[in-house]
Amino acid sequence: PITAGELLCLGSSVAFSGLFYYLYRRKARVAARIQEAPKLQVDDDLPALVSAADGKCLSYVALEGVVLPAKATLSSHYHEEMQGVIQKLLLKEHRLIWNSLARSW
């Protein structure tokens, strides 16, 4: 005989498994799109390519090219021949949301 508690546990387990599988598949599709991204070179043709794209935006592209560090390059502690730079990116989104508790935007 199966009790109601066991059925509840089984149902919630199946529901959570389905939810996590759905999230896994969605992230796997995004990862596959990133891996299949076209590789573009940073050169004089890049601005024309971006302006010709839909919405003047390229989604999921890999840019290859030479960058210059602002101050000094970073060296790897494990591989002396590897060097890198840090790109500083700041994205600030301004939007208004109505807060019904405080009655303000």
Short mmCIF file of C-alpha atoms in Angstrom, two decimals:
data_model
loop_
_atom_site.label_atom_id
_atom_site.label_comp_id
_atom_site.label_asym_id
_atom_site.label_seq_id
_atom_site.Cartn_x
_atom_site.Cartn_y
_atom_site.Cartn_z
CA PRO A 1 0.00 0.00 0.00
CA ILE A 2 1.25 3.48 -0.97
CA THR A 3 0.53 6.33 1.39
CA ALA A 4 -0.41 9.87 0.45
CA GLY A 5 2.94 11.15 1.74
CA GLU A 6 4.83 8.78 -0.54
CA LEU A 7 2.75 9.90 -3.52
CA LEU A 8 3.42 13.53 -2.65
CA CYS A 9 7.15 12.88 -2.43
CA LEU A 10 7.13 10.96 -5.72
CA GLY A 11 5.15 13.67 -7.49
CA SER A 12 7.36 16.48 -6.24
CA SER A 13 10.46 14.50 -7.18
CA VAL A 14 9.18 14.00 -10.72
CA ALA A 15 8.19 17.68 -10.97
CA PHE A 16 11.60 18.91 -9.79
CA SER A 17 13.38 16.47 -12.11
CA GLY A 18 11.35 17.77 -15.04
CA LEU A 19 12.07 21.38 -14.11
CA PHE A 20 15.81 20.80 -13.75
CA TYR A 21 15.93 18.86 -17.01
CA TYR A 22 14.14 21.72 -18.79
CA LEU A 23 16.63 24.25 -17.38
CA TYR A 24 19.54 21.99 -18.33
CA ARG A 25 18.33 21.65 -21.92
CA ARG A 26 17.80 25.41 -22.24
CA LYS A 27 21.33 26.14 -21.02
CA ALA A 28 22.73 23.41 -23.27
CA ARG A 29 21.12 25.08 -26.30
CA VAL A 30 22.68 28.41 -25.35
CA ALA A 31 26.08 26.76 -24.90
CA ALA A 32 25.76 25.10 -28.31
CA ARG A 33 24.92 28.45 -29.93
CA ILE A 34 27.98 30.02 -28.31
CA GLN A 35 30.24 27.20 -29.50
CA GLU A 36 28.89 27.53 -33.05
CA ALA A 37 29.39 31.30 -33.02
CA PRO A 38 31.14 32.72 -36.07
CA LYS A 39 34.68 33.95 -35.51
CA LEU A 40 35.29 37.50 -36.71
CA GLN A 41 38.52 39.44 -36.90
CA VAL A 42 38.88 42.87 -35.32
CA ASP A 43 39.69 44.98 -38.35
CA ASP A 44 38.35 47.90 -40.39
CA ASP A 45 35.48 45.79 -41.83
CA LEU A 46 33.90 45.10 -38.42
CA PRO A 47 31.97 48.41 -38.05
CA ALA A 48 30.42 47.95 -41.49
CA LEU A 49 29.44 44.38 -40.62
CA VAL A 50 27.81 45.48 -37.36
CA SER A 51 25.90 48.33 -39.00
CA ALA A 52 24.60 45.95 -41.70
CA ALA A 53 23.27 43.45 -39.13
CA ASP A 54 19.68 43.41 -37.87
CA GLY A 55 19.30 45.95 -35.09
CA LYS A 56 22.96 46.93 -35.48
CA CYS A 57 23.85 44.11 -33.09
CA LEU A 58 25.69 40.82 -33.55
CA SER A 59 24.65 38.09 -31.15
CA TYR A 60 27.00 35.27 -30.19
CA VAL A 61 30.14 36.10 -32.13
CA ALA A 62 33.74 35.46 -31.19
CA LEU A 63 36.07 38.36 -31.86
CA GLU A 64 39.68 37.57 -32.62
CA GLY A 65 42.41 40.13 -32.85
CA VAL A 66 45.21 41.95 -31.14
CA VAL A 67 44.43 44.05 -28.09
CA LEU A 68 46.67 46.47 -26.27
CA PRO A 69 46.71 46.62 -22.48
CA ALA A 70 45.91 49.89 -20.74
CA LYS A 71 48.70 49.47 -18.17
CA ALA A 72 50.40 46.07 -18.14
CA THR A 73 49.57 42.57 -19.30
CA LEU A 74 48.69 39.79 -16.88
CA SER A 75 50.99 36.79 -16.87
CA SER A 76 49.91 33.29 -15.97
CA HIS A 77 51.50 31.74 -12.89
CA TYR A 78 51.34 28.28 -14.47
CA HIS A 79 52.30 29.03 -18.10
CA GLU A 80 54.87 31.79 -18.53
CA GLU A 81 54.16 32.17 -22.26
CA MET A 82 50.48 33.02 -21.68
CA GLN A 83 49.49 36.64 -21.20
CA GLY A 84 46.14 38.36 -21.00
CA VAL A 85 44.32 41.62 -20.46
CA ILE A 86 41.18 42.55 -18.54
CA GLN A 87 38.34 44.27 -20.30
CA LYS A 88 36.33 46.51 -18.04
CA LEU A 89 32.69 46.58 -18.98
CA LEU A 90 29.99 48.48 -17.17
CA LEU A 91 26.37 47.99 -18.09
CA LYS A 92 23.90 50.16 -16.25
CA GLU A 93 20.24 49.72 -16.95
CA HIS A 94 17.82 52.44 -15.98
CA ARG A 95 14.22 51.43 -15.59
CA LEU A 96 11.37 52.39 -13.40
CA ILE A 97 9.34 49.83 -11.50
CA TRP A 98 6.25 50.73 -9.53
CA ASN A 99 6.61 49.72 -5.90
CA SER A 100 3.05 49.27 -4.68
CA LEU A 101 4.12 48.95 -1.06
CA ALA A 102 5.95 52.29 -0.98
CA ARG A 103 3.67 53.75 -3.69
CA SER A 104 6.59 55.16 -5.65
CA TRP A 105 8.57 54.52 -8.83
#
